[in-house]
CSV table of C-alpha atoms and ligand atoms in Angstrom, one decimal:
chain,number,residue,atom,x,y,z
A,1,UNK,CA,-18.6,8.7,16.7
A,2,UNK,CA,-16.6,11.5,17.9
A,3,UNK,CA,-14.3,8.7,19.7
A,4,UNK,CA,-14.1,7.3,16.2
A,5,UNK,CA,-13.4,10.5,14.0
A,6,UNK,CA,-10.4,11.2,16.5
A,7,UNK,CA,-9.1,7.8,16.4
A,8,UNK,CA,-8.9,8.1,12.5
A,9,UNK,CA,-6.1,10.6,12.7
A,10,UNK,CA,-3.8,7.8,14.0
A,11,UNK,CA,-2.2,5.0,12.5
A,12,UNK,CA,-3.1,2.9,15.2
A,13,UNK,CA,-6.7,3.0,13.7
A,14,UNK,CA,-8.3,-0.5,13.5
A,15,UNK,CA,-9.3,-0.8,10.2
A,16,UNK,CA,-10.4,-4.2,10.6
A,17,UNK,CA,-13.9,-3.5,12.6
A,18,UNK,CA,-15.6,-1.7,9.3
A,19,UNK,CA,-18.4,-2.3,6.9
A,20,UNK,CA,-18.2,-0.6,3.4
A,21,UNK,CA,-20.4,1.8,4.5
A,22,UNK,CA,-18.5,2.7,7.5
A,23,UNK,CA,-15.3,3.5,5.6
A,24,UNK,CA,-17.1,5.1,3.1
A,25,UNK,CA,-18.2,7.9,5.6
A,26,UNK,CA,-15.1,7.8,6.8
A,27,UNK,CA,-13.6,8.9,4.0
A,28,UNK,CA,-16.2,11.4,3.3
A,29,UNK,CA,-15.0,12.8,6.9
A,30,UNK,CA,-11.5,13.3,6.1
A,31,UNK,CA,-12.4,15.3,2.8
A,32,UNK,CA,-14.8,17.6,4.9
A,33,UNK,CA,-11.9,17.3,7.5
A,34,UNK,CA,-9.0,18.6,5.8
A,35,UNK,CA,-11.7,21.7,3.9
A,36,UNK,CA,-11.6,20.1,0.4
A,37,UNK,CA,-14.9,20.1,0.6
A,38,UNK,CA,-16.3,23.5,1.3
A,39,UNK,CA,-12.9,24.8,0.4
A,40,UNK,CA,-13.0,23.6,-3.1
A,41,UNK,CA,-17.0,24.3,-3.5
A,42,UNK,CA,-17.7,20.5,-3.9
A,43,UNK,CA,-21.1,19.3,-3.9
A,44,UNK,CA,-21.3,17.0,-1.3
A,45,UNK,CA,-23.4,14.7,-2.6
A,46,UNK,CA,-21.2,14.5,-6.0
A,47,UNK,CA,-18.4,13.8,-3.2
A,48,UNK,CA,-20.6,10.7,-2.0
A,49,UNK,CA,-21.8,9.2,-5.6
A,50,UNK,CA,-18.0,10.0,-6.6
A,51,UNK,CA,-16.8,7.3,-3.3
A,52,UNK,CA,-19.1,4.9,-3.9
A,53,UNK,CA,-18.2,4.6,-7.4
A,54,UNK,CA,-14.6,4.1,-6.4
A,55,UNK,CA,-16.1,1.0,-3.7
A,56,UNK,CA,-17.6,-0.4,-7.1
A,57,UNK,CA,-14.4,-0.4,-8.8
A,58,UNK,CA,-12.3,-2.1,-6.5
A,59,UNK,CA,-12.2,-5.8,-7.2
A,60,UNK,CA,-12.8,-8.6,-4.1
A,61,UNK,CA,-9.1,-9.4,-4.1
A,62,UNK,CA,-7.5,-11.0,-1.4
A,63,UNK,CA,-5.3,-8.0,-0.8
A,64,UNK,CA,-5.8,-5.5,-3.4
A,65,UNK,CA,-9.3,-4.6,-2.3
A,66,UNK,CA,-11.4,-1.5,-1.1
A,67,UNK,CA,-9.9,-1.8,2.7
A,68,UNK,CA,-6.3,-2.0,1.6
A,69,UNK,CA,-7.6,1.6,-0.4
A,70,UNK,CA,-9.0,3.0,2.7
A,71,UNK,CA,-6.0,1.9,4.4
A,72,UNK,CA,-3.7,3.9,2.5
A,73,UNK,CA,-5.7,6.6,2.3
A,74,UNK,CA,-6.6,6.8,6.1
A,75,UNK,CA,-2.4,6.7,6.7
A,76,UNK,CA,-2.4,9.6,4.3
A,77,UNK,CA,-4.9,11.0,6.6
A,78,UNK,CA,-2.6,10.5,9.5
A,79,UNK,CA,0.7,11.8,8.1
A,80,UNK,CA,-1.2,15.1,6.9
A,81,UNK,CA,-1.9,15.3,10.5
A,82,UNK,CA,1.1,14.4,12.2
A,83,UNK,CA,3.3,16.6,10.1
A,84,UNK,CA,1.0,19.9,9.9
A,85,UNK,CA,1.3,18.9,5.6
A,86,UNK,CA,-1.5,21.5,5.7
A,87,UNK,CA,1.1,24.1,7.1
A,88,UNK,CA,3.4,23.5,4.3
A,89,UNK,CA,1.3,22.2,1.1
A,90,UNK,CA,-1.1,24.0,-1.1
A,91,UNK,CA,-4.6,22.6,-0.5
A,92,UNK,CA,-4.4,21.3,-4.4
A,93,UNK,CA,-1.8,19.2,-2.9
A,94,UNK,CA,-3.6,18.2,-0.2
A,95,UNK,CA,-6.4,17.3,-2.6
A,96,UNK,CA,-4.0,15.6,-4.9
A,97,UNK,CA,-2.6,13.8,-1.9
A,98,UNK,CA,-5.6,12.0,-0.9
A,99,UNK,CA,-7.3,12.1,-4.4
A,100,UNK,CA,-4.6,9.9,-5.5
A,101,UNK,CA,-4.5,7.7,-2.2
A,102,UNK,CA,-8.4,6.6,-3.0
A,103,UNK,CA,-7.7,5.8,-6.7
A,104,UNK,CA,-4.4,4.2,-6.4
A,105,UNK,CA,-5.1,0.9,-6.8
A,106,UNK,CA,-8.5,0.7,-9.0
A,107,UNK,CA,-9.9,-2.2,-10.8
A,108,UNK,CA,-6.1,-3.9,-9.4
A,109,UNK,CA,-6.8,-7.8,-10.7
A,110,UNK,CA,-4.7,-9.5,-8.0
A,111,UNK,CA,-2.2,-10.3,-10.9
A,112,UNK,CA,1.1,-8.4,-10.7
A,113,UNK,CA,3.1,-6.5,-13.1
A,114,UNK,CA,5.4,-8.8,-14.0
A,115,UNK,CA,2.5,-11.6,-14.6
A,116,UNK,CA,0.9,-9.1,-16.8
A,117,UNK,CA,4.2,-8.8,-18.6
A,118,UNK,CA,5.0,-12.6,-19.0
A,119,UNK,CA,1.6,-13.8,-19.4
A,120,UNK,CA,1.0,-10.7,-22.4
A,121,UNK,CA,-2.3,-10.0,-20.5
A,122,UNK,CA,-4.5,-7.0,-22.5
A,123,UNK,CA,-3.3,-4.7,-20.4
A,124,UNK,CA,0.5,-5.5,-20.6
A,125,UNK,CA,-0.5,-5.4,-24.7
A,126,UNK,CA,-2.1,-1.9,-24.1
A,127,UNK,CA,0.5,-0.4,-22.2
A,128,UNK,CA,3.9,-1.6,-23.5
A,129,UNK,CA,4.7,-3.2,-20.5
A,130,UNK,CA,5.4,0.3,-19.2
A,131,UNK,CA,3.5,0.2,-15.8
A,132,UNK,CA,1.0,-1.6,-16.9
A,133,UNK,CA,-1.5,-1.8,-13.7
A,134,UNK,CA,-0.8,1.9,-12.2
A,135,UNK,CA,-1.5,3.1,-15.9
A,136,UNK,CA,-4.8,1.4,-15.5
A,137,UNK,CA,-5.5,2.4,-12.1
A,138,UNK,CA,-5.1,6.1,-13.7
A,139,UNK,CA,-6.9,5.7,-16.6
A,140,UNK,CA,-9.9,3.9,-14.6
A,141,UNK,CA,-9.8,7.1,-12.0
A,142,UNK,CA,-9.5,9.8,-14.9
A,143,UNK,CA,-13.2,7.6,-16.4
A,144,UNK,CA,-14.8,8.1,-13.2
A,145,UNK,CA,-14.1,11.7,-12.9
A,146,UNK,CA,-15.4,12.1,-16.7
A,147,UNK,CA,-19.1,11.3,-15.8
A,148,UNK,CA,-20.5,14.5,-14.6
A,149,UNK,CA,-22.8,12.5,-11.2
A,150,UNK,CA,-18.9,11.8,-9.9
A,151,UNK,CA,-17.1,14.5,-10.9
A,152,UNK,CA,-15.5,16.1,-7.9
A,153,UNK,CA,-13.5,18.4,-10.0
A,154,UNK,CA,-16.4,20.5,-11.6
A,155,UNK,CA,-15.6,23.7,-10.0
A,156,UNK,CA,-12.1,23.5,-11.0
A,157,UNK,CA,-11.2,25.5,-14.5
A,158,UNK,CA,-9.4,23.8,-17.3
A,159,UNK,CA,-5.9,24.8,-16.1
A,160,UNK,CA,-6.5,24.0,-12.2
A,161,UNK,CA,-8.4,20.2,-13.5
A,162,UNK,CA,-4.7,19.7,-15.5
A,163,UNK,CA,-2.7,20.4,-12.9
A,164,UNK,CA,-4.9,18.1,-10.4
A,165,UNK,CA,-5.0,15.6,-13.1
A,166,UNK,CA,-0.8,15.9,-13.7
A,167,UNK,CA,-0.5,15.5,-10.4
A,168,UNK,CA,-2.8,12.6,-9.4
A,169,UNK,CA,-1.6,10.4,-12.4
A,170,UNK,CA,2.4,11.2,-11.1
A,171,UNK,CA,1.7,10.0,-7.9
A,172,UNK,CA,-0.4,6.9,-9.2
A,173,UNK,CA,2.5,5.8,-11.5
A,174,UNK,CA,4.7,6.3,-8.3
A,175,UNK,CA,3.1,3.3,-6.7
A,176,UNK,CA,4.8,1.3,-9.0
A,177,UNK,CA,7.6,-0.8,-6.8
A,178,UNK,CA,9.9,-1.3,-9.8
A,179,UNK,CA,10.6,2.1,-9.7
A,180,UNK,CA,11.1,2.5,-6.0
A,181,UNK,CA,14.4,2.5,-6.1
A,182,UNK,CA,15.1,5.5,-8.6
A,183,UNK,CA,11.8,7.5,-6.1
A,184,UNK,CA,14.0,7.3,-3.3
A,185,UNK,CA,17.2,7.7,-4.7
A,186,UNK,CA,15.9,10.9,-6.1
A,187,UNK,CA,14.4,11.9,-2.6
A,188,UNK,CA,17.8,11.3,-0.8
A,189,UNK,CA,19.8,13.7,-3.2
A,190,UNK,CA,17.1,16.3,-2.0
A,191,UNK,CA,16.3,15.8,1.5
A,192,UNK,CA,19.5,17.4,2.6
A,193,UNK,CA,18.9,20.9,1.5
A,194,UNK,CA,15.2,20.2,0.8
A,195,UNK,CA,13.4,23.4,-0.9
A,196,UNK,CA,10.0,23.5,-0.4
A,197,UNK,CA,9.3,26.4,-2.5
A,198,UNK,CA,11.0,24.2,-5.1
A,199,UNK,CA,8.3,22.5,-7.0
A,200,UNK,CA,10.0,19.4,-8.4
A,201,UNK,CA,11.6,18.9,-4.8
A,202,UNK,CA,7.9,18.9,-3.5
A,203,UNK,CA,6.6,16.8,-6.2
A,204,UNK,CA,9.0,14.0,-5.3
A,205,UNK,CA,8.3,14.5,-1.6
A,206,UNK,CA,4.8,13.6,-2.5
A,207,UNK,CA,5.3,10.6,-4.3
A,208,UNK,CA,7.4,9.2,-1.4
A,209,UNK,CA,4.7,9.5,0.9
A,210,UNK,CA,2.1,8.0,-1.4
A,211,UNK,CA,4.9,5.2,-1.4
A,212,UNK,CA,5.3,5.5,2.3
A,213,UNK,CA,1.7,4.9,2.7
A,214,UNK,CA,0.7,2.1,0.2
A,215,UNK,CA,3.1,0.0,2.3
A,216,UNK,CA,2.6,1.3,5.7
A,217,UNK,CA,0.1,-1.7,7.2
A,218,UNK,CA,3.5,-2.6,8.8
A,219,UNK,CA,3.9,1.1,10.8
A,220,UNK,CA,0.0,-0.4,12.2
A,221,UNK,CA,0.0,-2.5,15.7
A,222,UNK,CA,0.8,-5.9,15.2
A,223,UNK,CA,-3.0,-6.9,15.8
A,224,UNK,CA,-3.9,-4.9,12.9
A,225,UNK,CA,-0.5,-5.7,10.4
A,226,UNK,CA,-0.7,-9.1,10.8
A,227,UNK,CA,-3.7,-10.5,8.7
A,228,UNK,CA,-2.7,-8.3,5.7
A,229,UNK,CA,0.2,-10.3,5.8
A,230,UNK,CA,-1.9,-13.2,5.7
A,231,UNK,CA,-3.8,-11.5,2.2
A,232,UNK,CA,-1.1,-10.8,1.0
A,233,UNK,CA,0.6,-14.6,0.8
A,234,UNK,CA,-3.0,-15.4,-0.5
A,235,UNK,CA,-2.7,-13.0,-3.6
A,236,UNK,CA,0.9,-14.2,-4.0
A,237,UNK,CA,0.2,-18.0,-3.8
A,238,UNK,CA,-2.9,-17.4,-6.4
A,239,UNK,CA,-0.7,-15.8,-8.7
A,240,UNK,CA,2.2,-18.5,-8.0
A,241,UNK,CA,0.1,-21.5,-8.3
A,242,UNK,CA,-1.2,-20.0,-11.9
A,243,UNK,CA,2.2,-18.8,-13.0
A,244,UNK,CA,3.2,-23.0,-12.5
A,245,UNK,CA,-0.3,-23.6,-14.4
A,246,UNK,CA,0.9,-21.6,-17.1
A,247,UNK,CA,4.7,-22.5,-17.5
A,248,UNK,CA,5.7,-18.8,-16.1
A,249,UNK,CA,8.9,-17.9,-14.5
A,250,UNK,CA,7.8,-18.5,-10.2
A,251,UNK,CA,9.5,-15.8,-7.2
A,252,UNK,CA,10.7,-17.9,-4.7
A,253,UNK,CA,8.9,-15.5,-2.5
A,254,UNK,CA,5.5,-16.2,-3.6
A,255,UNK,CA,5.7,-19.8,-3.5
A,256,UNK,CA,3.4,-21.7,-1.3
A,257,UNK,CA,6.1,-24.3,-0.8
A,258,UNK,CA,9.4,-22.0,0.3
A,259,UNK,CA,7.7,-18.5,1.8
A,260,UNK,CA,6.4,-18.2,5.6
A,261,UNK,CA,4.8,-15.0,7.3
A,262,UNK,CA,8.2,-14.2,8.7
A,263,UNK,CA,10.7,-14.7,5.8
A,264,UNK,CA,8.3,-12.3,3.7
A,265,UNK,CA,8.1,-9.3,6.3
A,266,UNK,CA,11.8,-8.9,7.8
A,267,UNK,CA,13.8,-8.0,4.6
A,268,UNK,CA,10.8,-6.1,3.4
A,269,UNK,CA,10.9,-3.7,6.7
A,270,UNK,CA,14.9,-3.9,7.1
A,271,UNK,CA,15.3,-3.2,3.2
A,272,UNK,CA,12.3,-1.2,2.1
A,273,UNK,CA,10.5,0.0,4.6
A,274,UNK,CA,12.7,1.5,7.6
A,275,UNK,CA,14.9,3.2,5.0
A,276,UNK,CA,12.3,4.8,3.7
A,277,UNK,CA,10.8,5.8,6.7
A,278,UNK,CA,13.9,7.2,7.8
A,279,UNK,CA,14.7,8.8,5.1
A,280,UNK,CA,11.4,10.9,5.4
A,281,UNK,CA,12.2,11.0,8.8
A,282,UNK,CA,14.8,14.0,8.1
A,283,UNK,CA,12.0,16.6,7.0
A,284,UNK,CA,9.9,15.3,9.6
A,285,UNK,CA,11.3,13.9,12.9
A,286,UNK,CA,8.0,13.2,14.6
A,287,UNK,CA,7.2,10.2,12.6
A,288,UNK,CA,10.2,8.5,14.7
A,289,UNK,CA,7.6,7.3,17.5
A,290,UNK,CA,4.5,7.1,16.0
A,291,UNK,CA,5.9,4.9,12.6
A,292,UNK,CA,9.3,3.8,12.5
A,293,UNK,CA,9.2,2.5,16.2
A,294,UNK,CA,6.6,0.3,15.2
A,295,UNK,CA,8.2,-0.8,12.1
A,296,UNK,CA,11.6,-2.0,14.3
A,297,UNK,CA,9.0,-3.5,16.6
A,298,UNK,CA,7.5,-5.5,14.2
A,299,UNK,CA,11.0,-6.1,13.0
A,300,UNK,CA,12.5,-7.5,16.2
A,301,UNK,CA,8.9,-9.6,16.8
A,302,UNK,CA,9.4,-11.3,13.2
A,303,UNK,CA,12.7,-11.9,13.6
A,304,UNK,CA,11.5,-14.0,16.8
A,305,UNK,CA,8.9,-15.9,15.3
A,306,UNK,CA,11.9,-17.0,12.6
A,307,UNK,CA,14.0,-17.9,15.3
A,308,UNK,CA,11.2,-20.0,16.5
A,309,UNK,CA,10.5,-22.0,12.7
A,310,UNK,CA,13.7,-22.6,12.1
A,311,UNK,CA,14.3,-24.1,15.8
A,312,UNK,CA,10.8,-26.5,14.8
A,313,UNK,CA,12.3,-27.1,11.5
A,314,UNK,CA,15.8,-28.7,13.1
A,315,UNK,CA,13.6,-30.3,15.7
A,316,UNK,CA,11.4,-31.9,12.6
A,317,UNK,CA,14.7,-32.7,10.9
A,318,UNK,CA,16.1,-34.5,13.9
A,319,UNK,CA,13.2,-36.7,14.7
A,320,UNK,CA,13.2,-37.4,10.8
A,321,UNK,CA,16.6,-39.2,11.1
A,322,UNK,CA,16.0,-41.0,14.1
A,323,UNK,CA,13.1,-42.4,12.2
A,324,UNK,CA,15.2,-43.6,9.8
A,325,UNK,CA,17.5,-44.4,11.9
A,326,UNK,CA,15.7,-47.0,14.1
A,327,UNK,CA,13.3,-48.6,10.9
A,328,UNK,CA,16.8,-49.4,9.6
A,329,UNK,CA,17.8,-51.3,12.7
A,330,UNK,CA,14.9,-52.9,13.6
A,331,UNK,CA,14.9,-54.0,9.7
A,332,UNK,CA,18.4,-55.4,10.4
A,333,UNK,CA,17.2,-57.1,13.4
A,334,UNK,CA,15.2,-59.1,11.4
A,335,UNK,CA,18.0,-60.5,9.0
N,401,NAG,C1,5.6,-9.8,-9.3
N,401,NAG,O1,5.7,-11.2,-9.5
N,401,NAG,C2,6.9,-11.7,-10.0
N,401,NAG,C3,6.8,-13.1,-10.2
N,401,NAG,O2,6.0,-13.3,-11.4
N,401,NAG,C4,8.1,-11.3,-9.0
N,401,NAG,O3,9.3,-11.8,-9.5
N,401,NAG,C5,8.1,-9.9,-8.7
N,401,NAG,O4,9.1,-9.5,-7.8
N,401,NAG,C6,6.7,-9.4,-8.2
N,401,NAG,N1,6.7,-7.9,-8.0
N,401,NAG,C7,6.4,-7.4,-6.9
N,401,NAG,C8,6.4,-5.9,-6.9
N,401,NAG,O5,5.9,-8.0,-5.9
N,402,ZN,ZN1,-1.7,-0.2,-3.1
């Protein structure tokens, strides 16, 4: 056990080797880790009803599922760990930080935004298209929180519960990757003189590193990154296969017939991911070694394998045309 509540601190946790149960408690750990618990006056076993509620409401999605929650939240864990965040955030922060982690991705149907959107799904109807999934990820975590048996927040007065709740829904509509690019645009034009007694500087810090986090399984070793690529081509080739069943438009990227494991992961961690990394990198250096040396690991290994398929591929379009070419002389032969 003691083996296992160190090894959660790093992002080299396997998160593969546990049962529901088992990363239940171990999410129950970091709360009581980090003081929320006893530091907030939580009842612990609201703190428990309150995590198995949020088990219950995520759906058995190839990808978007209760581990991929645990896995954010456990590399939220980390970072708070490897940069001292407790050194230079509030605890509310902290709170907010990993309250927002576990909720991010509730009740997710497998079915992106832009499916909602074309396919005018109830919740695209309900939410204007605006964000339509991280609105209901927000909205599901705000009804959990209003029944009293999972109601983490009941010591909190009015004001402090609206500030938690301001800041849990931000960083929840953060997730959304259409607007990654104006997130991190906004971070970069801070980072230079960052402020952190300046509160929208530090608001915008934490939504990159719920960002950073939600698509970190690439800063894990290669043993542990590599079948979430392999759920996440699964959700992409469900949705593909019933955007073609339904006459919607297709992403070349999420089409069984032109995407492989390497095409999909080597602009993501050249284009998204390391500059991202390294742009958080400036306020805290040590995440060098620990996360974005993995990611240019995984970088150069991918760009291997691709190396690799697309040496098979000529090798398969090679023996394709000597096919050809020797039906059509033995055909001639017989003339
Ligand atoms: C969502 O799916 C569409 C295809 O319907 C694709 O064009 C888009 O890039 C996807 N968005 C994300 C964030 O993967
Ligand atoms: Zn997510």
């Amino acid at each position: 056990v003691c083996e296992t509540v160190e090894a959660l601190r790093h992002p080299t946790f396997d998160v593969w080797q546990w049962e529901p149960n088992e990363m239940l408690s171990c999410l129950e750990h970091m709360y009581n880790d980090l003081d929320l618990v006893k530091g907030f006056n939580m009842n612990p076993i609201t703190l428990k009803r309150w995590l198995l509620c949020i088990h219950d409401n995520y759906q058995v999605n190839p990808f978007h599922n209760f581990r991929h929650c645990f896995c954010v939240t456990q590399m939220m864990y980390s970072m708070i760990c490897l940069c001292s965040l407790q050194e230079i955030f509030t605890q509310v922060d902290i709170l907010i930080l990993m309250t927002a982690a576990v909720c991010h991705d509730l009740q997710h149907p497998g079915y992106n935004n832009t499916y909602q959107i074309n396919a005018r799904t109830e919740l695209a109807v309900r939410y204007n298209d605006i964000s339509p999934l991280e609105n209901h990820h927000c909205a599901v975590a705000f009804q959990i929180f209003s029944q009293p048996d999972c109601n983490i927040f009941s010591t909190f007065d009015p004001e402090a519960f609206k500030q938690i709740r301001q800041g849990i829904n931000t960083l929840i509509l953060a997730t959304d990757m259409a607007r990654h690019g104006e997130i991190l645009d906004s971070f970069k034009h801070k980072v230079d003189s960052f402020d952190f007694s300046d509160e929208e500087h530090v608001t915008c810090l934490k939504m990159v590193l719920i960002k950073c986090c939600d698509i970190s399984n690439e800063v894990r070793p290669m043993e542990v990154a590599e079948p979430w690529v392999d759920c996440l081509l699964e959700e992409y080739f469900m949705q593909s296969d019933r955007e073609k069943a339904e006459s919607l438009p297709v992403a070349p990227f999420m089409d069984r017939e032109k995407v492989t494991k390497p095409t999909a992961q080597i602009g993501f961690i050249k284009f998204v991911l390391i500059p991202m990394f390294e742009t958080v990198m400036k306020l805290f250096p040590q995440i060098e070694e620990v996360m974005i040396q993995p990611l240019r690991e995984s970088r150069d290994r991918y760009e291997e394998l691709k190396q690799i398929d697309d040496a098979m591929n000529e090798v398969r379009h090679i023996c394709l045309c000597l096919i050809v070419f020797f039906e059509d002389t033995s055909a001639s032969c017989y003339v």
